[in-house]
Short mmCIF file of C-alpha atoms and ligand atoms in Angstrom, two decimals:
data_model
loop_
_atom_site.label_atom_id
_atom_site.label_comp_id
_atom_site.label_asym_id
_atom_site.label_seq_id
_atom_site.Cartn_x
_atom_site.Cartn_y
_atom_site.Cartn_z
CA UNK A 40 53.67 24.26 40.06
CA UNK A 41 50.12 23.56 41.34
CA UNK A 42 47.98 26.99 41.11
CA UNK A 43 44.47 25.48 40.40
CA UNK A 44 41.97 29.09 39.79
CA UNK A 45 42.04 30.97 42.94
CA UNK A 46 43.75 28.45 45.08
CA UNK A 47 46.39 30.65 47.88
CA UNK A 48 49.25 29.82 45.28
CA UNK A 49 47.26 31.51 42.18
CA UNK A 50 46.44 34.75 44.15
CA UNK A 51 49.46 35.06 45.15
CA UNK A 52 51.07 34.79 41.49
CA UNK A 53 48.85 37.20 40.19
CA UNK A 54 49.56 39.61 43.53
CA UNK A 55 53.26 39.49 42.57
CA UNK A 56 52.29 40.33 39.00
CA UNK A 57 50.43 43.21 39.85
CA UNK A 58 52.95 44.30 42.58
CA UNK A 59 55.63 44.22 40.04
CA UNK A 60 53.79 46.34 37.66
CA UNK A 61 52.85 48.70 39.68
CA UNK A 62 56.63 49.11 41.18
CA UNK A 63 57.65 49.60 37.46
CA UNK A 64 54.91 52.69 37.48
CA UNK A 65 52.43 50.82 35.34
CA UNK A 66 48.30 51.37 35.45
CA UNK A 67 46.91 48.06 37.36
CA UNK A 68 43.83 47.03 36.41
CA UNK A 69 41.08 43.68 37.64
CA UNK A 70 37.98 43.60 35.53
CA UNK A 71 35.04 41.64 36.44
CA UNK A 72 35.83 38.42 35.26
CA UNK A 73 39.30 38.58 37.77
CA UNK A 74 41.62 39.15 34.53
CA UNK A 75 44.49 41.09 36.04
CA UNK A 76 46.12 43.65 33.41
CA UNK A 77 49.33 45.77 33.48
CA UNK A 78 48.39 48.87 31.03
CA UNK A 79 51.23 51.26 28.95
CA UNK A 80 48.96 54.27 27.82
CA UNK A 81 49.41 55.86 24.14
CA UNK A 82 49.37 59.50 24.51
CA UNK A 83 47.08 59.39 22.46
CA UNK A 84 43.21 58.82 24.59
CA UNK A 85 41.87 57.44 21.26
CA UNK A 86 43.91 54.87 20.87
CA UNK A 87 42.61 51.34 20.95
CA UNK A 88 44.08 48.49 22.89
CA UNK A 89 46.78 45.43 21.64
CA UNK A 90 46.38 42.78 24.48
CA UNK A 91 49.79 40.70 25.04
CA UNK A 92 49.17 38.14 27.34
CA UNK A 93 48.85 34.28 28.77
CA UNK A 94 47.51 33.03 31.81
CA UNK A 95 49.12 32.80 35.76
CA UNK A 96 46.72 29.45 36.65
CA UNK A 97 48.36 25.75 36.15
CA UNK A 98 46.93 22.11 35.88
CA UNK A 99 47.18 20.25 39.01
CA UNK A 100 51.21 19.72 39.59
CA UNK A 101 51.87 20.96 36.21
CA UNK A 102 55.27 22.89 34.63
CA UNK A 103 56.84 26.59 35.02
CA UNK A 104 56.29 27.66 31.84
CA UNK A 105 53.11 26.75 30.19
CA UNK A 106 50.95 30.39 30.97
CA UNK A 107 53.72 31.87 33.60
CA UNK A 108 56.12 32.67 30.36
CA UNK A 109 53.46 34.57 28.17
CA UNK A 110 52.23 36.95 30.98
CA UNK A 111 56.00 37.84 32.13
CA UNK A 112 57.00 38.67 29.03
CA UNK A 113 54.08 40.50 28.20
CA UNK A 114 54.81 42.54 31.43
CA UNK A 115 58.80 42.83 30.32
CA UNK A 116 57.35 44.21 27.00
CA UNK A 117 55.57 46.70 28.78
CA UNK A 118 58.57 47.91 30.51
CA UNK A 119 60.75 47.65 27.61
CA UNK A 120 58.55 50.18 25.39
CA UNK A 121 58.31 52.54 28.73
CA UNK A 122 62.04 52.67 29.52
CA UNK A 123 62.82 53.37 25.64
CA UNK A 124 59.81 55.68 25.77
CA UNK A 125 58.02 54.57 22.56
CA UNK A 126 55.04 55.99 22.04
CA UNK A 127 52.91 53.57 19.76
CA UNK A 128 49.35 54.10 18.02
CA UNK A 129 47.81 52.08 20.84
CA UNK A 130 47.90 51.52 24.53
CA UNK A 131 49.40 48.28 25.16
CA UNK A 132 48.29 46.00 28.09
CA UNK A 133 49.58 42.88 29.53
CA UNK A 134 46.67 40.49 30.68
CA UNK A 135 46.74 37.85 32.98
CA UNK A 136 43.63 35.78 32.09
CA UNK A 137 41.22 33.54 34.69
CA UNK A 138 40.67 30.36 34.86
CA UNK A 139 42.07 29.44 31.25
CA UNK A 140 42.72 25.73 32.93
CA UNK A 141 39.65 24.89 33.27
CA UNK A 142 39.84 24.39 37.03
CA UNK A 143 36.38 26.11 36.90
CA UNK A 144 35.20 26.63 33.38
CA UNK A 145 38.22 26.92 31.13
CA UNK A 146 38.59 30.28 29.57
CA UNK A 147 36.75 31.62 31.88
CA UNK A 148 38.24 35.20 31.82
CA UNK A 149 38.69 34.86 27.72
CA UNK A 150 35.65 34.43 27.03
CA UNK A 151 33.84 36.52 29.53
CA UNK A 152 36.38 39.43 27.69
CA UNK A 153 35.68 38.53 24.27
CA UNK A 154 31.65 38.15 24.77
CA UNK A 155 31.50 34.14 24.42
CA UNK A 156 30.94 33.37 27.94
CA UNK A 157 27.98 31.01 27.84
CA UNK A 158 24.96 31.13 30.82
CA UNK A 159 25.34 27.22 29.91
CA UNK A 160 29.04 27.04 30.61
CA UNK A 161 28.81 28.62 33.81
CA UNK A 162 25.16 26.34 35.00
CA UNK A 163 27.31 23.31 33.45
CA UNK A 164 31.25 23.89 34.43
CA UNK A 165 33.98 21.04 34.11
CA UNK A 166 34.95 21.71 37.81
CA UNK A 167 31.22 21.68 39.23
CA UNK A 168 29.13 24.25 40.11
CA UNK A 169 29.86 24.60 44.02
CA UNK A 170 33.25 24.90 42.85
CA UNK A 171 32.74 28.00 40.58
CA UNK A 172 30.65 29.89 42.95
CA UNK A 173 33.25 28.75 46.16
CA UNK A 174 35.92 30.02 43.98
CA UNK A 175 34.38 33.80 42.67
CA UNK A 176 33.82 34.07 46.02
CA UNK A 177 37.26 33.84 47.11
CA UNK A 178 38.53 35.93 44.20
CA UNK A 179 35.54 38.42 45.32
CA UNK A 180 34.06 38.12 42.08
CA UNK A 181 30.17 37.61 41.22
CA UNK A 182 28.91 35.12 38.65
CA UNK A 183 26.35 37.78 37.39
CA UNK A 184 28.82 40.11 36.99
CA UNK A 185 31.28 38.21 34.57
CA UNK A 186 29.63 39.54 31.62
CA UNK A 187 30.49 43.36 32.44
CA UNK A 188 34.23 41.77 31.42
CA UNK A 189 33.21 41.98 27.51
CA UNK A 190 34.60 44.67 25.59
CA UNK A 191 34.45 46.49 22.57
CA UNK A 192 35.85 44.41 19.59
CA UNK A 193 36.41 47.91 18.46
CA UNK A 194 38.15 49.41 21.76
CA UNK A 195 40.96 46.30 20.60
CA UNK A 196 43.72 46.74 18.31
CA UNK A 197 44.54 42.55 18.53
CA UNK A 198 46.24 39.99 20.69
CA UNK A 199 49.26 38.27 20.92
CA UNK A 200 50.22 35.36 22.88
CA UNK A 201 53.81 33.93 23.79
CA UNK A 202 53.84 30.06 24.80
CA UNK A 203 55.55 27.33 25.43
CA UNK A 204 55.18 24.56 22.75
CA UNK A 205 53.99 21.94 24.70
CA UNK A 206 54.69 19.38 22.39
CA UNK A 207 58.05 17.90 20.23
CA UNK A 208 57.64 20.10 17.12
CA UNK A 209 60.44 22.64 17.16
CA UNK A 210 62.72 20.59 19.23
CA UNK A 211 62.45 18.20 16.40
CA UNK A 212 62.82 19.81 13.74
CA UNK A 213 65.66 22.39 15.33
CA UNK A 214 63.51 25.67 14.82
CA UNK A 215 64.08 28.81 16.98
CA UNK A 216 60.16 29.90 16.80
CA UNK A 217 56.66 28.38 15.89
CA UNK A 218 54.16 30.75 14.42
CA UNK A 219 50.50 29.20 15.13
CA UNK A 220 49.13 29.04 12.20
CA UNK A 221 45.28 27.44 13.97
CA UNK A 222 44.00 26.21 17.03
CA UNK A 223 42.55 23.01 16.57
CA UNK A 224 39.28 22.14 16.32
CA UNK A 225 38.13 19.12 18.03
CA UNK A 226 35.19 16.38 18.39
CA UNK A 227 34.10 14.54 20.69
CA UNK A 228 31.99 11.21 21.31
CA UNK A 229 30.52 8.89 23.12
CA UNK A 230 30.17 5.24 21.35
CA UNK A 231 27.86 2.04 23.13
CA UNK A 232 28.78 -1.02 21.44
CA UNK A 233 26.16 -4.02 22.95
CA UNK A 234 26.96 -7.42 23.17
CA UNK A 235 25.58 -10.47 25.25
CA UNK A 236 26.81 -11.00 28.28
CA UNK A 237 27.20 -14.38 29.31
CA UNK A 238 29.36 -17.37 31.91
CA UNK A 239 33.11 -16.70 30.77
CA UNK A 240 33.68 -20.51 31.62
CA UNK A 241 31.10 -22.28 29.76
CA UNK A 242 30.38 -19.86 26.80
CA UNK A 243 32.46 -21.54 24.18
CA UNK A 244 34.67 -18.88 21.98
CA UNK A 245 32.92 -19.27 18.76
CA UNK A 246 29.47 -17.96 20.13
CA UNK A 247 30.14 -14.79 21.97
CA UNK A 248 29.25 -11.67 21.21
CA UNK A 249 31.73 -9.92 23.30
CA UNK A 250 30.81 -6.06 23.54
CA UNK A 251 34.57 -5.50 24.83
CA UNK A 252 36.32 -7.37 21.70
CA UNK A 253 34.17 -5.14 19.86
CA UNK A 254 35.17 -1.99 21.39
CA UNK A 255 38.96 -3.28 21.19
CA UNK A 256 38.81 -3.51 17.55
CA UNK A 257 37.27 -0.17 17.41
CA UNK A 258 40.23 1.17 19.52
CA UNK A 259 42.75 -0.34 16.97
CA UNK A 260 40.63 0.57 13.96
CA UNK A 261 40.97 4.39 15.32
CA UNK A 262 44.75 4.37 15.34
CA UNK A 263 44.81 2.45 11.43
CA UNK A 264 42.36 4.59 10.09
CA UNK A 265 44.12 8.16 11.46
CA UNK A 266 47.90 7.01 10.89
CA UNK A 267 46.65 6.04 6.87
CA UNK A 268 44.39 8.29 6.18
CA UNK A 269 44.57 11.57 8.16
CA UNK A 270 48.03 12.16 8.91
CA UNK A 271 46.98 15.77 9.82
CA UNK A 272 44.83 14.50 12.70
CA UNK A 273 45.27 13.39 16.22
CA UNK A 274 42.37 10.63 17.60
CA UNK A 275 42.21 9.53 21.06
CA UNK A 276 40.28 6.98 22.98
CA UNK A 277 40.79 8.01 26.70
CA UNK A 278 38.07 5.73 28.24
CA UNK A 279 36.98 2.57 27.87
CA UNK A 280 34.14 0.75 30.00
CA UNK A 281 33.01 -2.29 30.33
CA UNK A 282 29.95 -3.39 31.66
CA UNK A 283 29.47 -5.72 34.10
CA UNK A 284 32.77 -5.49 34.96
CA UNK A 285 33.92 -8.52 36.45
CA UNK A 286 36.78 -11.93 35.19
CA UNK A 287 33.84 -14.40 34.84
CA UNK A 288 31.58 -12.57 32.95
CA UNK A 289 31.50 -11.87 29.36
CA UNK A 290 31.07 -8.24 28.87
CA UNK A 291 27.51 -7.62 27.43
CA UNK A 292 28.07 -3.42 27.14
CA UNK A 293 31.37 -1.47 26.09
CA UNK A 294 30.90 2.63 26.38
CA UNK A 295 33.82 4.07 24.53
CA UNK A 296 34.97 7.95 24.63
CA UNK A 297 36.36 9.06 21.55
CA UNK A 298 38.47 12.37 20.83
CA UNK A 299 40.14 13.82 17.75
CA UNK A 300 41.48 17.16 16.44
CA UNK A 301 42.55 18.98 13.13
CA UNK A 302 43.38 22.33 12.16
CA UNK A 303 40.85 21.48 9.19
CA UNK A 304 37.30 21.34 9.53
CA UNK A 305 36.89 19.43 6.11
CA UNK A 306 39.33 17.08 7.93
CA UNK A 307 37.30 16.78 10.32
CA UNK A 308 34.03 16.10 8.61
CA UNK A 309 36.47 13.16 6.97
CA UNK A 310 37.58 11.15 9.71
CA UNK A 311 34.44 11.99 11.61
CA UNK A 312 32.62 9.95 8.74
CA UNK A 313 35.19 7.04 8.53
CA UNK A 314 35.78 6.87 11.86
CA UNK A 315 31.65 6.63 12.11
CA UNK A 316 32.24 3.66 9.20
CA UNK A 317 34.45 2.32 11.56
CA UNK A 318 32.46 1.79 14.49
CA UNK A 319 29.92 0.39 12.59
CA UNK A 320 31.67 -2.22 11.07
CA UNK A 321 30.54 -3.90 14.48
CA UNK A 322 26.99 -4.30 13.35
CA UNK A 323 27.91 -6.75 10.98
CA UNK A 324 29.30 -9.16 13.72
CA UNK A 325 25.49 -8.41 16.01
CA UNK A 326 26.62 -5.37 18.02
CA UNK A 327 24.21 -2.69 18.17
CA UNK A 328 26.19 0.49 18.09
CA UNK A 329 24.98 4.04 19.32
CA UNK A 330 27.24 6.83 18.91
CA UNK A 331 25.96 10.42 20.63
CA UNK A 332 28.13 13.79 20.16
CA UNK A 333 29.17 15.49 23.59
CA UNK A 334 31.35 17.61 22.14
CA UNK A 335 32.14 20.11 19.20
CA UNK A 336 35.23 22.69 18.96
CA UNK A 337 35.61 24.51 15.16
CA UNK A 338 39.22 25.09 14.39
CA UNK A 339 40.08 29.02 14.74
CA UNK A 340 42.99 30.18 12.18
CA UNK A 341 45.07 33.21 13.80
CA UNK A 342 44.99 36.46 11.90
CA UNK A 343 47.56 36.29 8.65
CA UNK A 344 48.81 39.86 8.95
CA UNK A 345 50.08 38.77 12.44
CA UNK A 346 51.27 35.74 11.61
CA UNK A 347 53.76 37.50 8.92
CA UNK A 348 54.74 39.99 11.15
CA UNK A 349 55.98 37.23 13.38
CA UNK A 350 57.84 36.08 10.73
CA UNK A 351 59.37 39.16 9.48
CA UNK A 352 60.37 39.68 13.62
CA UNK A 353 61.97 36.49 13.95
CA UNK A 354 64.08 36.46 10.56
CA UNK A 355 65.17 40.02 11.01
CA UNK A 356 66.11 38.45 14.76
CA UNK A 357 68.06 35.51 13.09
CA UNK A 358 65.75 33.17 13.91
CA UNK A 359 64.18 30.01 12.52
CA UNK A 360 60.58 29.72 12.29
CA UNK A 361 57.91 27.12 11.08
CA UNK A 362 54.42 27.38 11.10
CA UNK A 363 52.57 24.96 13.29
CA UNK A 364 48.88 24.68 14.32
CA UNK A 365 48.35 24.61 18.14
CA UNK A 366 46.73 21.33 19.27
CA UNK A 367 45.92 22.73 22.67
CA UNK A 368 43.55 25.37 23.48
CA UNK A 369 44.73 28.82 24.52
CA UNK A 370 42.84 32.21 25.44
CA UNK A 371 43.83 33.42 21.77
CA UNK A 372 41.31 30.93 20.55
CA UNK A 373 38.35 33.16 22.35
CA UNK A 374 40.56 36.41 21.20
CA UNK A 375 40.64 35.49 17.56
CA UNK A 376 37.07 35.62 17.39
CA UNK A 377 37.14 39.41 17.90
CA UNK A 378 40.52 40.61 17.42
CA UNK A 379 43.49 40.03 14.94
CA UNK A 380 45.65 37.33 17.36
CA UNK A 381 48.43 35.22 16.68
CA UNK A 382 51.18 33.50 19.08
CA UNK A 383 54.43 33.14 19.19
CA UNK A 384 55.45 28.77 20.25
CA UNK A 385 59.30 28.80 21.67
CA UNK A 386 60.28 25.24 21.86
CA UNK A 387 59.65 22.52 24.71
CA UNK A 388 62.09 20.25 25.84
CA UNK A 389 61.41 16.47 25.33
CA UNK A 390 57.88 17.91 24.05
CA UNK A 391 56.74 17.55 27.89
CA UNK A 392 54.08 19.57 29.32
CA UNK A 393 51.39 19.57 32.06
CA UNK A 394 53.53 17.81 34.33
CA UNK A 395 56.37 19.26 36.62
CA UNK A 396 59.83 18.16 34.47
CA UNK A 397 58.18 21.09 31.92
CA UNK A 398 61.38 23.07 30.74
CA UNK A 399 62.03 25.87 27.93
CA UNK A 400 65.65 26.45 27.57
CA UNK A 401 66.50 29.98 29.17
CA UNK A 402 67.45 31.29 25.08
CA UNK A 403 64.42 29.91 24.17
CA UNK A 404 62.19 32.32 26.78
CA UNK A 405 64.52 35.39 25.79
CA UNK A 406 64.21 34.32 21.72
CA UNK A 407 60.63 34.17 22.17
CA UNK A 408 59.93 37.42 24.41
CA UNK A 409 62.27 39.68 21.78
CA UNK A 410 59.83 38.04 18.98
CA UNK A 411 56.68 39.00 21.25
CA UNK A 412 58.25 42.61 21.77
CA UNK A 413 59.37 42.81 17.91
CA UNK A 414 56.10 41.89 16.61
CA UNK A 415 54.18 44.82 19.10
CA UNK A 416 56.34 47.30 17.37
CA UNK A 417 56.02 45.68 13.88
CA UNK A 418 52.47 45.45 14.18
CA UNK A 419 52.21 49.53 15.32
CA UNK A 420 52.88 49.76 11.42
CA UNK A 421 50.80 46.86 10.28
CA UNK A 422 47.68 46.58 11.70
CA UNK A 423 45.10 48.61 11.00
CA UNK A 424 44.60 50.97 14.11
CA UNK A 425 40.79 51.65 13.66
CA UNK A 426 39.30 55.20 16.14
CA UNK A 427 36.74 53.13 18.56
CA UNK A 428 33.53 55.82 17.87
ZN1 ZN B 52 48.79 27.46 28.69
#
């Protein structure tokens, strides 16, 4: 699947989304940010909203599933309540959210619902600015207009998500369904070690000070420090670079890029300092080190009260569950801000994801829309369905 935001492939997956709701005689609805909704009305015109949705836009050649699975459930739960004619406490809508990728921005149409949509995200975007405004202009949308997308926390009765795993969790361990108990949180850096560069012939080995050997033992230092100490986090280092770059010349500059995630901010804090410790551990060999924050995510728990409804679906289903944090970002993550969310994980073969051999087993999808449709009705009695004033 390659449907990068807006490209002819996206707008023609969220077309056929819309086309299909409206052929099952549901209300169609784009708001200003391009989200594309299906909406079941409560008789009653009070009622606030319960979002059920995922997202339509892929990586570049990524899988079926990831995004495609959430939305067409949350349309089949639509049609389901319709067709049994349940009338529930709220109006239920299946959303289609923009841009949650991050072809453009990355929860683009998320964040421009929930309110979080930053004037800095959208001057600064991941895909370039020439990109953003080529590609609103395609979907005949207007930057300044993105904001009217925010609603009313209180016009929202919560949201739940269906997706695949994207990882080797459940397949693991055998379980049927993962309740997300958090999104991670994540940090980001970027660390200079300096050296001296120098003739890689006649600079004997005992006096170099080789800014790449001291990046390298930094790399490995990462990978000790997380697998002994913080078996709860992930670390990455995803780019190293050495400067000058050639065979015969002793690198006199490494820049390293350093990632890592928990579900636990105190974690975090943790292995931010020893990893920190780490790095510096250079100084004592003559490196000067200089490590700058680019990036800072908080970990966001999903609501508890939808999180045992979940549960109490799923059991009542004959399902096995396990509670799992999420360490990928999804649209709930700007929801859950505003609105009591939680999602629903079905299981991913191999744990592959982003990539096109991305496959849920067929019971899998059907175990993990009943769960999404159980938990709408479970929640009807659950959540507190407050009158928007
Ligand atoms: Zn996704």
């Amino acid at each position: 699947m390659h449907r990068p935001t807006f490209s002819d492939a996206h707008l023609a997956a969220r077309a056929w989304f819309l086309g299909r709701a409206a052929a099952a005689g549901l209300e169609t609805r784009i708001d200003a940010a391009g989200n594309h909704s299906a909406i079941l009305r409560s008789s009653s015109a009070e009622a606030p909203t319960l979002l059920l949705g995922s997202h339509l836009d892929t990586v570049p050649n990524g899988g079926r599933f990831d995004g495609a699975l959430g939305v067409a459930a949350a349309l089949e739960v639509l049609t389901a309540t319709q067709d049994a004619h349940v009338d529930l406490p709220y109006t239920l809508e299946a959303i289609d959210f923009t841009d949650e990728e991050g072809t453009l921005v990355g929860l683009l149409g998320s964040q421009a619902l929930t309110g979080s949509l930053t004037p800095d995200a959208l001057q600064a975007p991941r895909g370039g600015r020439a990109a953003l405004l080529a590609g609103l202009a395609r979907a005949g949308l207007t930057e300044t207009r993105l904001a009217d997308a925010r609603r009313d926390p209180r016009s929202m009765a919560g949201y739940l998500e269906l997706h695949i795993e994207q990882g080797p969790v459940l397949e693991h361990e055998r379980v049927d369904i993962g309740i997300v108990s958090a999104i991670v949180g994540s940090r980001a850096f970027n660390l200079t070690f300096e050296g001296v560069a120098g003739h890689a012939g006649t600079t004997p080995m005992d006096a170099r000070r080789d800014a790449g050997l001291a990046a390298a033992t930094f790399v490995v230092g990462v990978r000790e420090t997380v697998v002994r100490d913080f078996p709860s986090c992930v670390a990455t280092v995803g780019r190293v670079t050495l400067e000058p770059g050639a065979f015969n010349v002793i690198p006199g500059e490494a820049q390293v890029a350093l990632e890592f995630r928990s579900a636990d901010a105190s974690q975090l804090d943790a292995l931010e300092d020893a990893l920190v410790m780490r790095a510096r551990e250079a100084e004592t060999l003559g490196h000067a080190v200089e490590i700058e924050p680019v990036g800072r995510w908080e970990p966001v728990p999903l609501d508890t009260t939808v999180r045992t409804a979940i549960a109490r679906v799923a059991r009542a289903l004959g399902l096995s569950t396990v509670e799992l944090p999420s360490g990928a970002g999804h649209d709930a993550q700007a929801l859950a801000h505003v609105t009591p969310s939680g999602m629903i994980f079905v299981p991913s073969v191999d744990g592959l994801s982003h990539q096109p051999a991305e496959r849920t087993a067929w019971d899998d999808c059907l175990n993990g829309a009943k769960v999404l449709l159980g938990a709408t009705l479970e929640l009807a009695g659950a959540l507190p369905v407050s009158e928007p004033k």
